[in-house]
């Protein structure tokens, strides 16, 4: 990005120890840069964080050169085209920062709501499985019932409740870019996981019990579905959870890339429907599935439930953070460096 001679000389005169890197993506500055705000006025036609990205949204330690580069990369977006790679990532970073700033009560309540809502998927799957298994072989009944898997996810994602697997990669971005400390991320994860699990266990206690009394399914159906989830060695469950976490991270990325609600519903349906069809292990839905068997079934012990939950949570976390957040974040940094090199060639 060309700059006037006076600015270039000023920048080159700075000591090398103060020269920041492009990897410091977004730490808020205490003093707003009004000039930057004037240069990037809000776009009333579209609410998009990257269109109004200002200097105060970026780390104060980085140079004016890197600030302009990041804003150029992130703001290179056109309504007639798909969102740019960088604009999606920066938008996710900004949204993650907003999540870090929420109160603990707000975080837990939103996570609890997500844990409760996601149970709707299992309730419908179990009801369909019980109905279908009476007329077709159980393996086919499982596949057909799994087509209802996306229902709870659509409610959670469109309703913007905090679901651990969807938020795993998004919330790690500020830490990867050295905006927030790791211990704050771990605390945030802990709150979201606790809220999701408590909400899911309450759903299992109330709604699965209700379904039993309504004779939508029986204890044998709950046991059969639980064994369908648990009937693997621990390392297979871990690998399945990694793939599920990866796919949920992709879902979060694609939802951010979409410009309208219908597109988001379609994307969530495709990704989570694939997870259900393949029988991959999702920690929050899996918590409800296995806890229901612990309460109302005859084959699941407390130890088996806890071991399953630990393994699947670990796998989902690895899949979301390593295969989505880290790789996509590195790709963004490479894009920043590419733009800087093109800028230097023009000067």
PDB file of C-alpha atoms in Angstrom, residues 6-162:
ATOM      1  CA  UNK A   6       7.480  11.482   5.123  1.00  0.00           C
ATOM      2  CA  UNK A   7       5.560   8.556   6.608  1.00  0.00           C
ATOM      3  CA  UNK A   8       7.993   6.011   5.156  1.00  0.00           C
ATOM      4  CA  UNK A   9      10.957   7.821   6.642  1.00  0.00           C
ATOM      5  CA  UNK A  10       9.277   7.991  10.023  1.00  0.00           C
ATOM      6  CA  UNK A  11       8.519   4.287  10.002  1.00  0.00           C
ATOM      7  CA  UNK A  12      12.036   3.306   8.945  1.00  0.00           C
ATOM      8  CA  UNK A  13      13.503   5.383  11.728  1.00  0.00           C
ATOM      9  CA  UNK A  14      11.808   3.324  14.430  1.00  0.00           C
ATOM     10  CA  UNK A  15      14.089   0.982  16.404  1.00  0.00           C
ATOM     11  CA  UNK A  16      13.914  -2.593  15.207  1.00  0.00           C
ATOM     12  CA  UNK A  17      12.890  -3.835  18.642  1.00  0.00           C
ATOM     13  CA  UNK A  18       9.662  -1.827  18.322  1.00  0.00           C
ATOM     14  CA  UNK A  19       8.795  -3.140  14.890  1.00  0.00           C
ATOM     15  CA  UNK A  20       5.717  -5.320  15.419  1.00  0.00           C
ATOM     16  CA  UNK A  21       4.728  -8.375  13.523  1.00  0.00           C
ATOM     17  CA  UNK A  22       1.678  -9.043  11.405  1.00  0.00           C
ATOM     18  CA  UNK A  23       0.851 -11.978  13.667  1.00  0.00           C
ATOM     19  CA  UNK A  24      -0.524  -9.627  16.360  1.00  0.00           C
ATOM     20  CA  UNK A  25      -3.964  -9.421  14.814  1.00  0.00           C
ATOM     21  CA  UNK A  26      -6.337  -7.709  17.202  1.00  0.00           C
ATOM     22  CA  UNK A  27      -5.851  -6.260  20.710  1.00  0.00           C
ATOM     23  CA  UNK A  28      -8.019  -3.207  21.443  1.00  0.00           C
ATOM     24  CA  UNK A  29      -6.249   0.109  21.898  1.00  0.00           C
ATOM     25  CA  UNK A  30      -7.384   2.320  24.763  1.00  0.00           C
ATOM     26  CA  UNK A  31      -7.394   5.432  22.590  1.00  0.00           C
ATOM     27  CA  UNK A  32      -9.711   5.346  19.566  1.00  0.00           C
ATOM     28  CA  UNK A  33      -8.233   6.427  16.262  1.00  0.00           C
ATOM     29  CA  UNK A  34     -10.815   8.883  14.932  1.00  0.00           C
ATOM     30  CA  UNK A  35      -8.980   9.263  11.638  1.00  0.00           C
ATOM     31  CA  UNK A  36      -9.309   5.533  11.005  1.00  0.00           C
ATOM     32  CA  UNK A  37     -12.997   5.665  11.869  1.00  0.00           C
ATOM     33  CA  UNK A  38     -13.505   8.483   9.354  1.00  0.00           C
ATOM     34  CA  UNK A  39     -11.590   6.543   6.732  1.00  0.00           C
ATOM     35  CA  UNK A  40     -13.757   3.439   7.232  1.00  0.00           C
ATOM     36  CA  UNK A  41     -17.328   4.683   7.790  1.00  0.00           C
ATOM     37  CA  UNK A  42     -20.004   2.166   8.758  1.00  0.00           C
ATOM     38  CA  UNK A  43     -21.775   0.525   5.856  1.00  0.00           C
ATOM     39  CA  UNK A  44     -25.522   0.839   6.537  1.00  0.00           C
ATOM     40  CA  UNK A  45     -26.334  -1.625   3.770  1.00  0.00           C
ATOM     41  CA  UNK A  46     -24.587  -4.497   5.543  1.00  0.00           C
ATOM     42  CA  UNK A  47     -23.717  -5.111   9.173  1.00  0.00           C
ATOM     43  CA  UNK A  48     -20.237  -6.540   8.849  1.00  0.00           C
ATOM     44  CA  UNK A  49     -17.426  -6.084  11.350  1.00  0.00           C
ATOM     45  CA  UNK A  50     -14.644  -6.144   8.800  1.00  0.00           C
ATOM     46  CA  UNK A  51     -16.134  -3.244   6.843  1.00  0.00           C
ATOM     47  CA  UNK A  52     -15.782  -0.954   9.875  1.00  0.00           C
ATOM     48  CA  UNK A  53     -12.482  -2.338  11.152  1.00  0.00           C
ATOM     49  CA  UNK A  54     -10.662   0.552  12.865  1.00  0.00           C
ATOM     50  CA  UNK A  55      -7.222   1.068  14.341  1.00  0.00           C
ATOM     51  CA  UNK A  56      -8.607   0.583  17.861  1.00  0.00           C
ATOM     52  CA  UNK A  57      -9.615  -2.948  16.875  1.00  0.00           C
ATOM     53  CA  UNK A  58      -5.967  -3.772  16.208  1.00  0.00           C
ATOM     54  CA  UNK A  59      -3.058  -4.158  18.651  1.00  0.00           C
ATOM     55  CA  UNK A  60      -1.482  -0.823  19.561  1.00  0.00           C
ATOM     56  CA  UNK A  61       1.973  -2.422  19.310  1.00  0.00           C
ATOM     57  CA  UNK A  62       1.777  -2.972  15.557  1.00  0.00           C
ATOM     58  CA  UNK A  63       2.883  -0.382  13.041  1.00  0.00           C
ATOM     59  CA  UNK A  64       0.678   1.791  10.866  1.00  0.00           C
ATOM     60  CA  UNK A  65       1.913  -0.246   7.903  1.00  0.00           C
ATOM     61  CA  UNK A  66       0.665  -3.533   9.320  1.00  0.00           C
ATOM     62  CA  UNK A  67      -2.620  -1.970  10.440  1.00  0.00           C
ATOM     63  CA  UNK A  68      -3.321  -0.753   6.932  1.00  0.00           C
ATOM     64  CA  UNK A  69      -2.325  -4.134   5.491  1.00  0.00           C
ATOM     65  CA  UNK A  70      -4.649  -6.067   7.794  1.00  0.00           C
ATOM     66  CA  UNK A  71      -7.544  -3.672   7.082  1.00  0.00           C
ATOM     67  CA  UNK A  72      -6.935  -3.989   3.362  1.00  0.00           C
ATOM     68  CA  UNK A  73      -6.894  -7.796   3.480  1.00  0.00           C
ATOM     69  CA  UNK A  74      -9.934  -8.030   5.774  1.00  0.00           C
ATOM     70  CA  UNK A  75     -11.978  -5.373   4.014  1.00  0.00           C
ATOM     71  CA  UNK A  76     -11.470  -6.704   0.508  1.00  0.00           C
ATOM     72  CA  UNK A  77     -15.065  -7.845   0.255  1.00  0.00           C
ATOM     73  CA  UNK A  78     -17.825  -7.472  -2.314  1.00  0.00           C
ATOM     74  CA  UNK A  79     -21.543  -8.072  -1.782  1.00  0.00           C
ATOM     75  CA  UNK A  80     -21.822  -9.610  -5.230  1.00  0.00           C
ATOM     76  CA  UNK A  81     -19.193 -12.229  -4.380  1.00  0.00           C
ATOM     77  CA  UNK A  82     -18.508 -14.672  -1.569  1.00  0.00           C
ATOM     78  CA  UNK A  83     -16.929 -13.176   1.540  1.00  0.00           C
ATOM     79  CA  UNK A  84     -13.160 -13.046   1.365  1.00  0.00           C
ATOM     80  CA  UNK A  85     -11.099 -15.524   3.380  1.00  0.00           C
ATOM     81  CA  UNK A  86      -9.592 -12.779   5.512  1.00  0.00           C
ATOM     82  CA  UNK A  87     -12.876 -11.006   6.203  1.00  0.00           C
ATOM     83  CA  UNK A  88     -14.342 -14.249   7.586  1.00  0.00           C
ATOM     84  CA  UNK A  89     -11.387 -14.800   9.897  1.00  0.00           C
ATOM     85  CA  UNK A  90     -11.243 -11.225  11.184  1.00  0.00           C
ATOM     86  CA  UNK A  91     -15.022 -11.248  11.703  1.00  0.00           C
ATOM     87  CA  UNK A  92     -14.660 -14.405  13.778  1.00  0.00           C
ATOM     88  CA  UNK A  93     -11.828 -12.857  15.820  1.00  0.00           C
ATOM     89  CA  UNK A  94     -13.953  -9.798  16.592  1.00  0.00           C
ATOM     90  CA  UNK A  95     -16.952 -11.934  17.563  1.00  0.00           C
ATOM     91  CA  UNK A  96     -14.713 -14.085  19.756  1.00  0.00           C
ATOM     92  CA  UNK A  97     -13.421 -10.961  21.508  1.00  0.00           C
ATOM     93  CA  UNK A  98     -17.008  -9.968  22.239  1.00  0.00           C
ATOM     94  CA  UNK A  99     -17.607 -13.400  23.777  1.00  0.00           C
ATOM     95  CA  UNK A 100     -14.556 -12.986  26.019  1.00  0.00           C
ATOM     96  CA  UNK A 101     -16.010  -9.702  27.289  1.00  0.00           C
ATOM     97  CA  UNK A 102     -19.388 -11.205  28.305  1.00  0.00           C
ATOM     98  CA  UNK A 103     -20.173 -11.762  31.983  1.00  0.00           C
ATOM     99  CA  UNK A 104     -19.822 -15.240  33.463  1.00  0.00           C
ATOM    100  CA  UNK A 105     -23.557 -15.397  34.141  1.00  0.00           C
ATOM    101  CA  UNK A 106     -24.362 -14.517  30.537  1.00  0.00           C
ATOM    102  CA  UNK A 107     -21.934 -17.137  29.221  1.00  0.00           C
ATOM    103  CA  UNK A 108     -23.273 -19.906  31.452  1.00  0.00           C
ATOM    104  CA  UNK A 109     -26.912 -19.077  30.680  1.00  0.00           C
ATOM    105  CA  UNK A 110     -26.279 -19.098  26.931  1.00  0.00           C
ATOM    106  CA  UNK A 111     -24.327 -22.373  27.193  1.00  0.00           C
ATOM    107  CA  UNK A 112     -27.040 -23.933  29.376  1.00  0.00           C
ATOM    108  CA  UNK A 113     -29.643 -22.936  26.791  1.00  0.00           C
ATOM    109  CA  UNK A 114     -27.592 -24.533  24.006  1.00  0.00           C
ATOM    110  CA  UNK A 115     -27.188 -27.751  25.996  1.00  0.00           C
ATOM    111  CA  UNK A 116     -30.926 -27.926  26.568  1.00  0.00           C
ATOM    112  CA  UNK A 117     -31.875 -27.040  22.981  1.00  0.00           C
ATOM    113  CA  UNK A 118     -29.461 -29.481  21.365  1.00  0.00           C
ATOM    114  CA  UNK A 119     -31.345 -32.286  23.116  1.00  0.00           C
ATOM    115  CA  UNK A 120     -34.215 -31.799  20.674  1.00  0.00           C
ATOM    116  CA  UNK A 121     -32.095 -33.608  18.085  1.00  0.00           C
ATOM    117  CA  UNK A 122     -31.762 -36.693  20.275  1.00  0.00           C
ATOM    118  CA  UNK A 123     -35.414 -36.638  21.298  1.00  0.00           C
ATOM    119  CA  UNK A 124     -36.527 -36.695  17.661  1.00  0.00           C
ATOM    120  CA  UNK A 125     -33.889 -39.237  16.611  1.00  0.00           C
ATOM    121  CA  UNK A 126     -34.849 -41.605  19.436  1.00  0.00           C
ATOM    122  CA  UNK A 127     -38.548 -41.282  18.647  1.00  0.00           C
ATOM    123  CA  UNK A 128     -37.952 -41.950  14.954  1.00  0.00           C
ATOM    124  CA  UNK A 129     -35.612 -44.853  15.736  1.00  0.00           C
ATOM    125  CA  UNK A 130     -38.205 -46.523  17.984  1.00  0.00           C
ATOM    126  CA  UNK A 131     -40.884 -46.122  15.327  1.00  0.00           C
ATOM    127  CA  UNK A 132     -38.762 -47.310  12.405  1.00  0.00           C
ATOM    128  CA  UNK A 133     -37.069 -50.221  14.166  1.00  0.00           C
ATOM    129  CA  UNK A 134     -40.487 -51.843  14.577  1.00  0.00           C
ATOM    130  CA  UNK A 135     -40.853 -52.171  10.797  1.00  0.00           C
ATOM    131  CA  UNK A 136     -37.301 -52.268   9.361  1.00  0.00           C
ATOM    132  CA  UNK A 137     -33.933 -53.633  10.555  1.00  0.00           C
ATOM    133  CA  UNK A 138     -32.404 -51.521  13.329  1.00  0.00           C
ATOM    134  CA  UNK A 139     -29.291 -50.588  11.314  1.00  0.00           C
ATOM    135  CA  UNK A 140     -31.473 -48.966   8.672  1.00  0.00           C
ATOM    136  CA  UNK A 141     -33.660 -47.384  11.320  1.00  0.00           C
ATOM    137  CA  UNK A 142     -30.538 -45.748  12.822  1.00  0.00           C
ATOM    138  CA  UNK A 143     -29.481 -44.293   9.470  1.00  0.00           C
ATOM    139  CA  UNK A 144     -32.911 -42.890   8.660  1.00  0.00           C
ATOM    140  CA  UNK A 145     -33.402 -41.482  12.169  1.00  0.00           C
ATOM    141  CA  UNK A 146     -30.009 -39.745  11.983  1.00  0.00           C
ATOM    142  CA  UNK A 147     -31.410 -37.483   9.254  1.00  0.00           C
ATOM    143  CA  UNK A 148     -33.101 -35.552  12.091  1.00  0.00           C
ATOM    144  CA  UNK A 149     -29.726 -34.821  13.709  1.00  0.00           C
ATOM    145  CA  UNK A 150     -29.470 -31.203  12.410  1.00  0.00           C
ATOM    146  CA  UNK A 151     -32.707 -29.972  14.046  1.00  0.00           C
ATOM    147  CA  UNK A 152     -31.205 -29.048  17.413  1.00  0.00           C
ATOM    148  CA  UNK A 153     -28.082 -27.594  15.791  1.00  0.00           C
ATOM    149  CA  UNK A 154     -30.156 -25.288  13.606  1.00  0.00           C
ATOM    150  CA  UNK A 155     -31.979 -24.017  16.700  1.00  0.00           C
ATOM    151  CA  UNK A 156     -28.698 -23.440  18.553  1.00  0.00           C
ATOM    152  CA  UNK A 157     -26.668 -21.886  15.722  1.00  0.00           C
ATOM    153  CA  UNK A 158     -29.376 -19.603  14.329  1.00  0.00           C
ATOM    154  CA  UNK A 159     -30.400 -18.691  17.897  1.00  0.00           C
ATOM    155  CA  UNK A 160     -26.725 -17.889  18.651  1.00  0.00           C
ATOM    156  CA  UNK A 161     -26.497 -19.881  21.879  1.00  0.00           C
ATOM    157  CA  UNK A 162     -23.024 -20.980  22.983  1.00  0.00           C
TER     158      UNK A 162
END
